[in-house]
Coordinates of C-alpha atoms in Angstrom, one line a residue:
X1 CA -89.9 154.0 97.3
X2 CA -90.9 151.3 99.3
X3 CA -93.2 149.6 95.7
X4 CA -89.9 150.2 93.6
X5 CA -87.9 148.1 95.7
X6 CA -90.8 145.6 95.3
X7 CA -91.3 146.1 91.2
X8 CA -87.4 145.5 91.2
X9 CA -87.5 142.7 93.3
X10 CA -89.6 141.0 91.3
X11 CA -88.4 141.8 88.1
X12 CA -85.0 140.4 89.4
X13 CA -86.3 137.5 90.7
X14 CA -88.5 136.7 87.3
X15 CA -84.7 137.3 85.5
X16 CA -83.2 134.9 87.3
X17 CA -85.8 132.2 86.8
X18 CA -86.0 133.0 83.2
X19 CA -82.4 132.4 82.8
X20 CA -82.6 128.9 84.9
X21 CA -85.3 127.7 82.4
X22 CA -83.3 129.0 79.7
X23 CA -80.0 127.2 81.2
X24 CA -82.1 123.8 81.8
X25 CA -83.6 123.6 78.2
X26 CA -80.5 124.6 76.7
X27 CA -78.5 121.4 78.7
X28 CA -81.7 119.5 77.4
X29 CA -81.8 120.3 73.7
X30 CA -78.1 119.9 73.6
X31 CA -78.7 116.2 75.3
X32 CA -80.9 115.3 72.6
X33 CA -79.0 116.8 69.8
X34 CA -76.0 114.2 70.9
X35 CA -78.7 111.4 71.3
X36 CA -79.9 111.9 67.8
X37 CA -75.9 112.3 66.1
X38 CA -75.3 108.7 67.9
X39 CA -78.3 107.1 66.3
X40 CA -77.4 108.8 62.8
X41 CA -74.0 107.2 63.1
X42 CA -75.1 104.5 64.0
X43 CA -77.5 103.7 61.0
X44 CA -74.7 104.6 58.7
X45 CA -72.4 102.3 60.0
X46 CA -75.1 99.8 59.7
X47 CA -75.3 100.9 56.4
X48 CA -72.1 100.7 55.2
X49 CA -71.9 97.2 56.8
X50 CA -75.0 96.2 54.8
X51 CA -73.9 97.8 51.2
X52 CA -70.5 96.2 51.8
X53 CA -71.8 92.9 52.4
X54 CA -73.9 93.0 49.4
X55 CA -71.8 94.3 47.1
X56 CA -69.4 91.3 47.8
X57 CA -72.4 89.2 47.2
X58 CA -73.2 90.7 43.3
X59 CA -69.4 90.7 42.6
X60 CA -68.8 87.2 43.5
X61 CA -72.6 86.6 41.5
X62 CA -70.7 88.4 38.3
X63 CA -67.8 86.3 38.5
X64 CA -69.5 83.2 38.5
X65 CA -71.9 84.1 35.8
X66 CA -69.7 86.0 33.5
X67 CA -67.7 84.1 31.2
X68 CA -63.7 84.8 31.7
X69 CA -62.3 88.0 30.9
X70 CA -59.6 89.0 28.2
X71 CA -56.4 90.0 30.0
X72 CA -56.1 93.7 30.7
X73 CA -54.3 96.0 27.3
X74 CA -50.9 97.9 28.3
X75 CA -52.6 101.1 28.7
X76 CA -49.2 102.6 27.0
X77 CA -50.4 101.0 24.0
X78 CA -53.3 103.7 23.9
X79 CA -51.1 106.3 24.7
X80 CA -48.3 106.2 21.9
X81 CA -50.1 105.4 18.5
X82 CA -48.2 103.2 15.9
X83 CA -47.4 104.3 12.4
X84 CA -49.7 104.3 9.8
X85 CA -47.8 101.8 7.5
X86 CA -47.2 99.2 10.0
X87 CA -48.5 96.1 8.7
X88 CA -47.0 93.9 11.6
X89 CA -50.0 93.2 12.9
X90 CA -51.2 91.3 9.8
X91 CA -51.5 87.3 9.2
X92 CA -48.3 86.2 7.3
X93 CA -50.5 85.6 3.8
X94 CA -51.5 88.9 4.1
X95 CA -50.5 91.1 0.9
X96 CA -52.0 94.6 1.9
X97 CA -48.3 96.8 1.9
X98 CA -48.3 98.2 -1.5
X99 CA -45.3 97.7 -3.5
X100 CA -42.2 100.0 -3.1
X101 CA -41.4 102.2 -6.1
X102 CA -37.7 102.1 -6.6
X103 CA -37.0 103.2 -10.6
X104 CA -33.9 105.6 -10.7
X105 CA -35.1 109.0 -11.5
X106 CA -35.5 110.2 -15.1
X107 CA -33.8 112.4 -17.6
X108 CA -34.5 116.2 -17.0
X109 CA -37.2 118.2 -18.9
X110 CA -36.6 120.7 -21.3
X111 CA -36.6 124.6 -19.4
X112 CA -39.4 126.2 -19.6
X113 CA -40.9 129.5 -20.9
X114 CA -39.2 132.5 -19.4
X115 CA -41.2 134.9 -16.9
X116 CA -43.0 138.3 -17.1
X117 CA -41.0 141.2 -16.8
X118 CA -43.2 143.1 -14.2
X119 CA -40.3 146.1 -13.6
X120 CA -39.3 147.7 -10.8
X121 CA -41.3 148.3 -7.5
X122 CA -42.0 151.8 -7.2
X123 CA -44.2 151.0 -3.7
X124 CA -40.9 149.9 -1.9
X125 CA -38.8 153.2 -0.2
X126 CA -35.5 152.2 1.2
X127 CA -35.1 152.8 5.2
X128 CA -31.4 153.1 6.4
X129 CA -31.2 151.4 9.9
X130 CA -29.2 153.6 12.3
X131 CA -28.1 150.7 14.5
X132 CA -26.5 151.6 18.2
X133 CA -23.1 150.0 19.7
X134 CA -24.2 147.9 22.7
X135 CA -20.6 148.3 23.7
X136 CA -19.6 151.6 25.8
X137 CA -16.7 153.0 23.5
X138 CA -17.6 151.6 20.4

Protein backbone atom coordinates (compact mmCIF):
# COMPACT_ATOMS: atom_id res chain seq x y z
CA UNK A 1 0.00 0.00 0.00
CA UNK A 2 2.61 1.96 1.18
CA UNK A 3 4.60 1.71 -2.96
CA UNK A 4 1.05 2.79 -4.37
CA UNK A 5 0.91 5.83 -2.57
CA UNK A 6 4.51 6.31 -3.88
CA UNK A 7 3.71 5.22 -7.80
CA UNK A 8 0.73 7.88 -7.35
CA UNK A 9 2.72 10.35 -5.98
CA UNK A 10 4.87 10.50 -8.49
CA UNK A 11 2.76 10.05 -11.30
CA UNK A 12 0.88 13.20 -9.85
CA UNK A 13 3.80 15.07 -9.38
CA UNK A 14 5.17 14.26 -13.11
CA UNK A 15 1.29 15.60 -14.25
CA UNK A 16 1.64 18.59 -12.76
CA UNK A 17 5.11 19.40 -14.19
CA UNK A 18 4.04 18.28 -17.53
CA UNK A 19 1.24 20.72 -17.51
CA UNK A 20 3.62 23.70 -16.23
CA UNK A 21 5.89 22.99 -19.28
CA UNK A 22 2.96 22.70 -21.38
CA UNK A 23 1.45 26.16 -19.79
CA UNK A 24 5.06 27.93 -20.24
CA UNK A 25 5.58 26.86 -24.01
CA UNK A 26 2.21 27.59 -24.80
CA UNK A 27 2.62 31.56 -23.30
CA UNK A 28 5.90 31.27 -25.33
CA UNK A 29 4.69 30.17 -28.74
CA UNK A 30 1.79 32.45 -28.44
CA UNK A 31 4.51 35.43 -27.65
CA UNK A 32 6.25 34.73 -30.74
CA UNK A 33 3.24 34.17 -32.90
CA UNK A 34 2.28 38.11 -31.91
CA UNK A 35 6.05 39.08 -32.52
CA UNK A 36 5.97 37.69 -35.98
CA UNK A 37 2.04 39.25 -36.94
CA UNK A 38 3.77 42.80 -35.87
CA UNK A 39 6.69 42.41 -38.17
CA UNK A 40 4.28 41.13 -41.07
CA UNK A 41 2.31 44.27 -40.64
CA UNK A 42 4.86 46.05 -40.54
CA UNK A 43 6.51 45.13 -43.95
CA UNK A 44 3.22 45.65 -45.58
CA UNK A 45 2.78 48.90 -44.49
CA UNK A 46 6.11 49.51 -45.68
CA UNK A 47 5.00 48.19 -48.64
CA UNK A 48 2.17 49.98 -49.35
CA UNK A 49 4.15 53.10 -48.50
CA UNK A 50 6.76 52.06 -51.12
CA UNK A 51 4.25 50.97 -54.14
CA UNK A 52 2.36 54.21 -53.44
CA UNK A 53 5.24 56.36 -53.71
CA UNK A 54 6.20 54.80 -56.82
CA UNK A 55 3.26 54.57 -58.50
CA UNK A 56 2.93 58.52 -58.14
CA UNK A 57 6.38 58.62 -59.55
CA UNK A 58 5.32 56.49 -63.19
CA UNK A 59 2.02 58.47 -63.27
CA UNK A 60 3.49 61.77 -63.10
CA UNK A 61 6.54 60.09 -65.69
CA UNK A 62 3.23 59.28 -68.11
CA UNK A 63 1.90 62.58 -67.92
CA UNK A 64 4.92 64.31 -68.79
CA UNK A 65 5.83 61.98 -71.66
CA UNK A 66 2.50 61.37 -73.07
CA UNK A 67 1.22 63.74 -75.48
CA UNK A 68 -2.31 65.34 -74.20
CA UNK A 69 -5.29 63.35 -74.17
CA UNK A 70 -8.60 63.69 -76.20
CA UNK A 71 -11.40 64.72 -73.73
CA UNK A 72 -13.37 61.87 -72.20
CA UNK A 73 -16.79 60.58 -74.76
CA UNK A 74 -20.38 60.86 -72.93
CA UNK A 75 -20.47 57.36 -72.09
CA UNK A 76 -24.43 57.72 -72.97
CA UNK A 77 -23.29 58.11 -76.41
CA UNK A 78 -22.28 54.25 -76.29
CA UNK A 79 -25.24 53.37 -74.63
CA UNK A 80 -28.12 54.67 -77.05
CA UNK A 81 -27.09 54.06 -80.76
CA UNK A 82 -28.14 56.63 -83.41
CA UNK A 83 -30.18 55.73 -86.48
CA UNK A 84 -28.84 54.25 -89.28
CA UNK A 85 -29.74 57.12 -91.80
CA UNK A 86 -28.33 59.87 -89.82
CA UNK A 87 -25.99 61.66 -91.95
CA UNK A 88 -25.48 64.63 -89.37
CA UNK A 89 -22.30 63.70 -88.68
CA UNK A 90 -21.06 64.31 -92.23
CA UNK A 91 -18.96 67.45 -93.72
CA UNK A 92 -21.51 69.90 -95.29
CA UNK A 93 -20.20 68.93 -99.15
CA UNK A 94 -20.99 65.63 -98.32
CA UNK A 95 -23.66 63.95 -100.77
CA UNK A 96 -23.95 60.35 -99.28
CA UNK A 97 -28.07 60.47 -98.30
CA UNK A 98 -29.59 58.94 -101.35
CA UNK A 99 -32.35 60.81 -102.93
CA UNK A 100 -35.95 60.61 -101.62
CA UNK A 101 -38.39 58.86 -103.91
CA UNK A 102 -41.58 60.87 -103.86
CA UNK A 103 -43.69 59.91 -107.44
CA UNK A 104 -47.51 59.52 -106.60
CA UNK A 105 -48.34 55.95 -106.79
CA UNK A 106 -49.47 54.40 -110.05
CA UNK A 107 -52.59 53.16 -111.77
CA UNK A 108 -53.79 49.72 -110.47
CA UNK A 109 -52.98 46.36 -112.27
CA UNK A 110 -55.26 44.37 -114.07
CA UNK A 111 -56.82 41.35 -111.35
CA UNK A 112 -55.32 38.44 -111.65
CA UNK A 113 -56.09 34.70 -112.42
CA UNK A 114 -58.65 33.24 -110.10
CA UNK A 115 -57.58 30.39 -107.50
CA UNK A 116 -57.85 26.57 -107.19
CA UNK A 117 -60.89 25.33 -105.96
CA UNK A 118 -59.42 22.76 -103.45
CA UNK A 119 -63.20 21.85 -101.79
CA UNK A 120 -64.20 21.42 -98.59
CA UNK A 121 -62.09 20.10 -95.57
CA UNK A 122 -63.13 16.84 -94.62
CA UNK A 123 -60.17 16.68 -91.70
CA UNK A 124 -61.88 19.61 -89.75
CA UNK A 125 -64.89 18.09 -87.07
CA UNK A 126 -66.75 20.87 -85.50
CA UNK A 127 -66.52 20.96 -81.39
CA UNK A 128 -69.51 22.83 -79.71
CA UNK A 129 -67.98 24.72 -76.65
CA UNK A 130 -70.10 24.19 -73.57
CA UNK A 131 -69.11 27.41 -71.88
CA UNK A 132 -70.02 27.89 -67.86
CA UNK A 133 -71.66 31.25 -66.30
CA UNK A 134 -68.96 32.71 -63.99
CA UNK A 135 -72.01 34.44 -62.38
CA UNK A 136 -74.00 32.44 -59.50
CA UNK A 137 -77.63 32.52 -61.10
CA UNK A 138 -76.91 32.93 -64.45
Amino acid sequence: MHEEKIVVGMAAACSTFAIIACLIVVQSIYKTINEVHDEVIDGVQVFCVETHSAWTEMMDIQLAVSPPSKPRENPFNSIFRSKCQNFAGLPSWCQCEPVRVTCPPGLPGPPGPPGQDIGERTDFQHIPANCRSVVPGI
